[in-house]
PDB file of C-alpha atoms in Angstrom:
ATOM      1  CA  MET A  22      96.110  75.665  96.801  1.00 49.00           C
ATOM      2  CA  ASN A  23      99.722  76.697  96.085  1.00 61.00           C
ATOM      3  CA  GLY A  24      99.842  80.267  96.571  1.00 79.00           C
ATOM      4  CA  THR A  25     102.444  81.633  99.274  1.00 94.00           C
ATOM      5  CA  ARG A  26     101.230  82.379 102.769  1.00 97.00           C
ATOM      6  CA  VAL A  27     100.616  85.400 104.700  1.00 97.00           C
ATOM      7  CA  GLY A  28      99.400  84.074 108.572  1.00 97.00           C
ATOM      8  CA  TYR A  29      98.492  86.346 111.551  1.00 96.00           C
ATOM      9  CA  ALA A  30      97.997  85.642 115.208  1.00 94.00           C
ATOM     10  CA  ARG A  31      96.236  86.979 118.030  1.00 90.00           C
ATOM     11  CA  CYS A  32      96.265  86.513 122.265  1.00 84.00           C
ATOM     12  CA  SER A  33      93.059  88.279 123.694  1.00 74.00           C
ATOM     13  CA  THR A  34      96.246  88.234 127.403  1.00 65.00           C
ATOM     14  CA  ASP A  35      99.721  88.948 127.229  1.00 57.00           C
ATOM     15  CA  GLU A  36      99.609  85.502 129.486  1.00 55.00           C
ATOM     16  CA  GLN A  37      98.779  83.975 126.167  1.00 66.00           C
ATOM     17  CA  ASP A  38     100.928  82.584 123.954  1.00 77.00           C
ATOM     18  CA  VAL A  39     100.829  82.228 120.473  1.00 87.00           C
ATOM     19  CA  VAL A  40     103.179  79.283 120.271  1.00 90.00           C
ATOM     20  CA  ILE A  41     100.771  77.027 119.160  1.00 92.00           C
ATOM     21  CA  GLN A  42      99.070  79.287 116.613  1.00 93.00           C
ATOM     22  CA  THR A  43     102.501  79.854 114.602  1.00 94.00           C
ATOM     23  CA  GLU A  44     103.548  76.429 115.047  1.00 95.00           C
ATOM     24  CA  GLN A  45     100.241  75.338 112.952  1.00 95.00           C
ATOM     25  CA  LEU A  46     100.612  78.015 110.704  1.00 97.00           C
ATOM     26  CA  LEU A  47     104.539  77.400 110.061  1.00 97.00           C
ATOM     27  CA  ALA A  48     102.918  73.685 109.040  1.00 97.00           C
ATOM     28  CA  LEU A  49     100.750  74.876 107.348  1.00 96.00           C
ATOM     29  CA  GLY A  50     103.644  76.636 104.850  1.00 96.00           C
ATOM     30  CA  VAL A  51     103.706  79.591 106.294  1.00 97.00           C
ATOM     31  CA  PRO A  52     107.351  81.664 106.348  1.00 97.00           C
ATOM     32  CA  ALA A  53     108.261  82.931 110.144  1.00 96.00           C
ATOM     33  CA  ASP A  54     108.973  86.250 107.818  1.00 96.00           C
ATOM     34  CA  ARG A  55     105.586  86.484 107.022  1.00 97.00           C
ATOM     35  CA  ILE A  56     103.770  85.532 110.481  1.00 97.00           C
ATOM     36  CA  TYR A  57     102.221  88.346 111.942  1.00 96.00           C
ATOM     37  CA  ILE A  58     101.181  88.617 115.484  1.00 92.00           C
ATOM     38  CA  ASP A  59      99.354  90.880 118.127  1.00 89.00           C
ATOM     39  CA  ARG A  60      99.023  90.306 121.958  1.00 83.00           C
ATOM     40  CA  GLY A  61      96.742  91.536 124.138  1.00 70.00           C
ATOM     41  CA  PHE A  62      94.161  92.539 122.252  1.00 64.00           C
ATOM     42  CA  SER A  63      90.863  90.985 121.757  1.00 61.00           C
ATOM     43  CA  GLY A  64      90.034  91.144 118.165  1.00 57.00           C
ATOM     44  CA  THR A  65      86.538  92.644 118.863  1.00 58.00           C
ATOM     45  CA  THR A  66      87.561  96.045 117.135  1.00 63.00           C
ATOM     46  CA  ARG A  67      90.367  95.716 114.552  1.00 68.00           C
ATOM     47  CA  ARG A  68      91.258  99.545 116.196  1.00 69.00           C
ATOM     48  CA  ASN A  69      95.172  99.642 117.295  1.00 70.00           C
ATOM     49  CA  ARG A  70      95.497  95.985 115.356  1.00 83.00           C
ATOM     50  CA  ALA A  71      99.531  96.261 113.923  1.00 88.00           C
ATOM     51  CA  GLY A  72      99.933  92.669 113.813  1.00 92.00           C
ATOM     52  CA  LEU A  73      97.070  92.539 111.906  1.00 93.00           C
ATOM     53  CA  ASP A  74      97.673  95.951 109.405  1.00 93.00           C
ATOM     54  CA  GLN A  75     101.360  94.616 109.072  1.00 95.00           C
ATOM     55  CA  ALA A  76      99.583  91.547 107.976  1.00 96.00           C
ATOM     56  CA  LEU A  77      97.525  93.121 105.522  1.00 95.00           C
ATOM     57  CA  ALA A  78      99.705  95.123 104.065  1.00 96.00           C
ATOM     58  CA  ALA A  79     101.630  92.237 103.793  1.00 97.00           C
ATOM     59  CA  VAL A  80      99.863  90.331 100.426  1.00 97.00           C
ATOM     60  CA  TRP A  81      99.092  90.528  96.816  1.00 96.00           C
ATOM     61  CA  ASP A  82      97.254  88.860  94.071  1.00 96.00           C
ATOM     62  CA  GLY A  83      98.115  85.089  95.118  1.00 94.00           C
ATOM     63  CA  THR A  84      98.851  84.780  98.051  1.00 96.00           C
ATOM     64  CA  VAL A  85      97.051  83.571 100.757  1.00 97.00           C
ATOM     65  CA  PHE A  86      96.454  86.055 103.767  1.00 98.00           C
ATOM     66  CA  THR A  87      96.082  82.463 106.484  1.00 97.00           C
ATOM     67  CA  VAL A  88      95.442  82.023 110.459  1.00 96.00           C
ATOM     68  CA  THR A  89      94.117  79.218 112.476  1.00 95.00           C
ATOM     69  CA  LYS A  90      91.079  79.703 113.681  1.00 92.00           C
ATOM     70  CA  PHE A  91      88.658  82.215 112.799  1.00 92.00           C
ATOM     71  CA  ASP A  92      88.391  84.374 115.772  1.00 88.00           C
ATOM     72  CA  ARG A  93      91.933  84.589 116.113  1.00 87.00           C
ATOM     73  CA  PHE A  94      90.946  87.496 113.051  1.00 86.00           C
ATOM     74  CA  ALA A  95      87.917  88.652 113.513  1.00 87.00           C
ATOM     75  CA  ARG A  96      85.034  89.080 116.400  1.00 83.00           C
ATOM     76  CA  ASN A  97      83.017  91.018 114.611  1.00 87.00           C
ATOM     77  CA  MET A  98      80.680  90.425 111.125  1.00 92.00           C
ATOM     78  CA  ALA A  99      81.315  93.923 109.766  1.00 92.00           C
ATOM     79  CA  GLU A 100      85.103  94.128 110.268  1.00 91.00           C
ATOM     80  CA  ALA A 101      85.423  90.241 108.671  1.00 94.00           C
ATOM     81  CA  ASN A 102      83.180  92.194 106.123  1.00 95.00           C
ATOM     82  CA  ASP A 103      85.294  94.479 105.235  1.00 94.00           C
ATOM     83  CA  ILE A 104      88.665  92.859 105.187  1.00 94.00           C
ATOM     84  CA  LEU A 105      87.505  89.763 103.534  1.00 97.00           C
ATOM     85  CA  THR A 106      85.844  91.927 101.083  1.00 96.00           C
ATOM     86  CA  ASP A 107      89.086  94.640 100.441  1.00 96.00           C
ATOM     87  CA  LEU A 108      91.343  91.301  99.893  1.00 97.00           C
ATOM     88  CA  SER A 109      89.652  89.520  97.223  1.00 96.00           C
ATOM     89  CA  GLY A 110      89.725  92.826  95.913  1.00 96.00           C
ATOM     90  CA  ARG A 111      93.752  92.490  95.267  1.00 97.00           C
ATOM     91  CA  GLY A 112      93.124  88.597  94.317  1.00 97.00           C
ATOM     92  CA  VAL A 113      93.836  87.403  98.135  1.00 97.00           C
ATOM     93  CA  LEU A 114      92.864  84.504  99.433  1.00 97.00           C
ATOM     94  CA  PHE A 115      91.706  83.820 102.558  1.00 97.00           C
ATOM     95  CA  GLY A 116      92.940  80.723 104.627  1.00 97.00           C
ATOM     96  CA  LEU A 117      91.311  78.707 107.728  1.00 96.00           C
ATOM     97  CA  GLY A 118      93.767  76.266 108.383  1.00 95.00           C
ATOM     98  CA  ALA A 119      94.011  73.775 106.263  1.00 95.00           C
ATOM     99  CA  SER A 120      91.400  74.925 103.809  1.00 96.00           C
ATOM    100  CA  VAL A 121      91.242  77.794 101.607  1.00 97.00           C
ATOM    101  CA  TYR A 122      87.978  80.722 101.263  1.00 97.00           C
ATOM    102  CA  ASP A 123      87.313  82.376  97.666  1.00 96.00           C
ATOM    103  CA  TRP A 124      85.284  85.771  99.101  1.00 95.00           C
ATOM    104  CA  ASN A 125      83.754  85.914  95.429  1.00 95.00           C
ATOM    105  CA  ASP A 126      82.971  81.950  95.417  1.00 96.00           C
ATOM    106  CA  PRO A 127      78.745  81.927  96.964  1.00 97.00           C
ATOM    107  CA  PHE A 128      79.611  79.026  99.363  1.00 97.00           C
ATOM    108  CA  GLY A 129      82.809  80.101  99.958  1.00 96.00           C
ATOM    109  CA  ARG A 130      80.946  83.292 101.061  1.00 96.00           C
ATOM    110  CA  LEU A 131      78.900  81.458 103.369  1.00 97.00           C
ATOM    111  CA  PHE A 132      80.830  79.737 105.597  1.00 96.00           C
ATOM    112  CA  LEU A 133      82.571  82.664 106.498  1.00 96.00           C
ATOM    113  CA  GLN A 134      80.129  84.491 106.845  1.00 96.00           C
ATOM    114  CA  THR A 135      78.905  82.226 108.252  1.00 96.00           C
ATOM    115  CA  LEU A 136      81.492  81.862 111.031  1.00 95.00           C
ATOM    116  CA  ALA A 137      82.079  85.375 111.550  1.00 94.00           C
ATOM    117  CA  MET A 138      78.087  85.704 112.118  1.00 95.00           C
ATOM    118  CA  VAL A 139      78.970  82.862 115.705  1.00 94.00           C
ATOM    119  CA  ALA A 140      82.302  84.411 116.026  1.00 89.00           C
ATOM    120  CA  GLU A 141      80.439  87.554 116.663  1.00 90.00           C
ATOM    121  CA  PHE A 142      78.276  85.653 119.168  1.00 93.00           C
ATOM    122  CA  GLU A 143      80.669  84.076 120.835  1.00 90.00           C
ATOM    123  CA  ALA A 144      82.444  87.810 122.068  1.00 83.00           C
ATOM    124  CA  ASN A 145      78.731  88.954 122.695  1.00 86.00           C
ATOM    125  CA  ILE A 146      77.848  86.265 125.571  1.00 89.00           C
ATOM    126  CA  GLY A 147      81.237  86.202 126.426  1.00 82.00           C
ATOM    127  CA  HIS A 148      80.888  90.727 127.119  1.00 78.00           C
ATOM    128  CA  GLN A 149      77.035  88.823 128.558  1.00 86.00           C
ATOM    129  CA  ARG A 150      78.930  86.874 130.788  1.00 85.00           C
ATOM    130  CA  THR A 151      80.705  89.397 131.978  1.00 75.00           C
ATOM    131  CA  ARG A 152      78.843  92.554 132.869  1.00 79.00           C
ATOM    132  CA  GLU A 153      77.138  89.203 134.989  1.00 86.00           C
ATOM    133  CA  GLY A 154      79.994  88.830 136.696  1.00 80.00           C
ATOM    134  CA  MET A 155      81.356  92.410 136.842  1.00 75.00           C
ATOM    135  CA  ALA A 156      77.220  93.095 138.495  1.00 80.00           C
ATOM    136  CA  LEU A 157      77.080  90.143 141.137  1.00 83.00           C
ATOM    137  CA  ALA A 158      80.708  92.003 142.173  1.00 79.00           C
ATOM    138  CA  THR A 159      79.348  95.577 142.622  1.00 78.00           C
ATOM    139  CA  ARG A 160      76.760  94.102 144.389  1.00 83.00           C
ATOM    140  CA  ASN A 161      78.564  92.148 147.151  1.00 85.00           C
ATOM    141  CA  GLY A 162      81.096  94.886 147.899  1.00 81.00           C
ATOM    142  CA  LYS A 163      83.766  94.006 145.240  1.00 78.00           C
ATOM    143  CA  GLN A 164      85.415  97.854 144.156  1.00 71.00           C
ATOM    144  CA  PRO A 165      86.452  97.900 140.542  1.00 71.00           C
ATOM    145  CA  LYS A 166      90.623  98.485 140.345  1.00 75.00           C
ATOM    146  CA  LEU A 167      89.996 101.982 139.288  1.00 81.00           C
ATOM    147  CA  PRO A 168      88.749 104.527 140.029  1.00 81.00           C
ATOM    148  CA  GLU A 169      85.206 106.282 137.806  1.00 84.00           C
ATOM    149  CA  PRO A 170      87.169 109.551 136.999  1.00 84.00           C
ATOM    150  CA  ALA A 171      90.403 106.878 135.456  1.00 83.00           C
ATOM    151  CA  ARG A 172      87.591 104.625 134.003  1.00 86.00           C
ATOM    152  CA  ARG A 173      86.449 107.825 132.093  1.00 85.00           C
ATOM    153  CA  SER A 174      89.964 109.294 131.227  1.00 84.00           C
ATOM    154  CA  ILE A 175      90.956 106.100 129.683  1.00 87.00           C
ATOM    155  CA  ARG A 176      87.599 105.480 127.735  1.00 86.00           C
ATOM    156  CA  ARG A 177      88.182 109.000 125.697  1.00 84.00           C
ATOM    157  CA  ARG A 178      91.403 108.332 125.447  1.00 83.00           C
ATOM    158  CA  TYR A 179      91.296 105.281 124.205  1.00 83.00           C
ATOM    159  CA  ALA A 180      87.793 106.540 121.839  1.00 82.00           C
ATOM    160  CA  GLU A 181      89.685 109.242 120.622  1.00 80.00           C
ATOM    161  CA  GLY A 182      93.074 107.126 119.374  1.00 76.00           C
ATOM    162  CA  GLU A 183      95.646 108.657 121.993  1.00 73.00           C
ATOM    163  CA  VAL A 184      96.732 105.188 122.966  1.00 78.00           C
ATOM    164  CA  SER A 185      96.654 101.069 123.030  1.00 80.00           C
ATOM    165  CA  LEU A 186      95.296  99.140 124.743  1.00 79.00           C
ATOM    166  CA  ALA A 187      98.519  98.076 126.050  1.00 79.00           C
ATOM    167  CA  ASP A 188     100.364 101.498 126.270  1.00 79.00           C
ATOM    168  CA  LEU A 189      96.730 102.337 128.726  1.00 83.00           C
ATOM    169  CA  ALA A 190      97.648  98.683 130.858  1.00 81.00           C
ATOM    170  CA  LEU A 191     101.217  99.847 131.923  1.00 80.00           C
ATOM    171  CA  GLU A 192     100.378 104.018 133.062  1.00 80.00           C
ATOM    172  CA  TYR A 193      97.537 101.903 135.161  1.00 81.00           C
ATOM    173  CA  SER A 194      99.769  99.209 135.923  1.00 81.00           C
ATOM    174  CA  VAL A 195      96.381  96.759 135.780  1.00 83.00           C
ATOM    175  CA  GLY A 196      96.009  93.520 132.253  1.00 82.00           C
ATOM    176  CA  ARG A 197      95.063  94.349 129.228  1.00 79.00           C
ATOM    177  CA  SER A 198      91.963  92.773 130.062  1.00 81.00           C
ATOM    178  CA  THR A 199      90.893  95.136 132.979  1.00 85.00           C
ATOM    179  CA  ILE A 200      91.605  97.771 130.022  1.00 85.00           C
ATOM    180  CA  HIS A 201      89.253  96.310 128.279  1.00 82.00           C
ATOM    181  CA  ARG A 202      86.531  95.800 130.508  1.00 84.00           C
ATOM    182  CA  ILE A 203      86.330  99.798 130.625  1.00 87.00           C
ATOM    183  CA  ILE A 204      86.601 100.253 127.597  1.00 86.00           C
ATOM    184  CA  HIS A 205      84.108  97.786 126.371  1.00 81.00           C
ATOM    185  CA  GLY A 206      82.156  96.835 129.097  1.00 74.00           C
ATOM    186  CA  PRO A 207      79.061  98.086 130.501  1.00 66.00           C
ATOM    187  CA  GLU A 208      79.933 101.527 131.825  1.00 58.00           C
ATOM    188  CA  ALA A 209      81.239 102.123 127.914  1.00 53.00           C
ATOM    189  CA  SER A 210      77.436 102.648 127.324  1.00 49.00           C
ATOM    190  CA  ARG A 211      76.916 105.844 129.369  1.00 46.00           C
TER     191      ARG A 211
END
């Protein structure tokens, strides 16, 4: 496959870095100016991921949308399906490392659906462990970093699309992972 590649890299927290992913994308032939990055996003949802939106807008018929690992792209089956269907409809192939997959090919679709399923499972297991850890901390008398009124405000504002995870983390002087736990943690379902 010799199509032009457009790359996407993502890291979940500010402390993580995308250098390795960027180097791998460059080695796969993705031009540096066609690598789009999101920092501080878990990947469980597409909301507020400007780098992903830019990468998806930068592809055209015959290009290969490329990631180094499937879970950098999506950790949710429904969104992976929507994005891959859209890319395929525009004549764009999906590159996972050096391999290229066609969503219209039954084997390619099965493989990518399986990866999406595994990525979502891993994300759900991670959330379960986080909830268990938070419950244990609460039982041991540890208080959350932010009071419940602030937590409610964060959930409401994020749900309404007012602010991003990064903006909330900066405003409340906490890490993005703390904001992510507030938004997607066990209290979020109340």
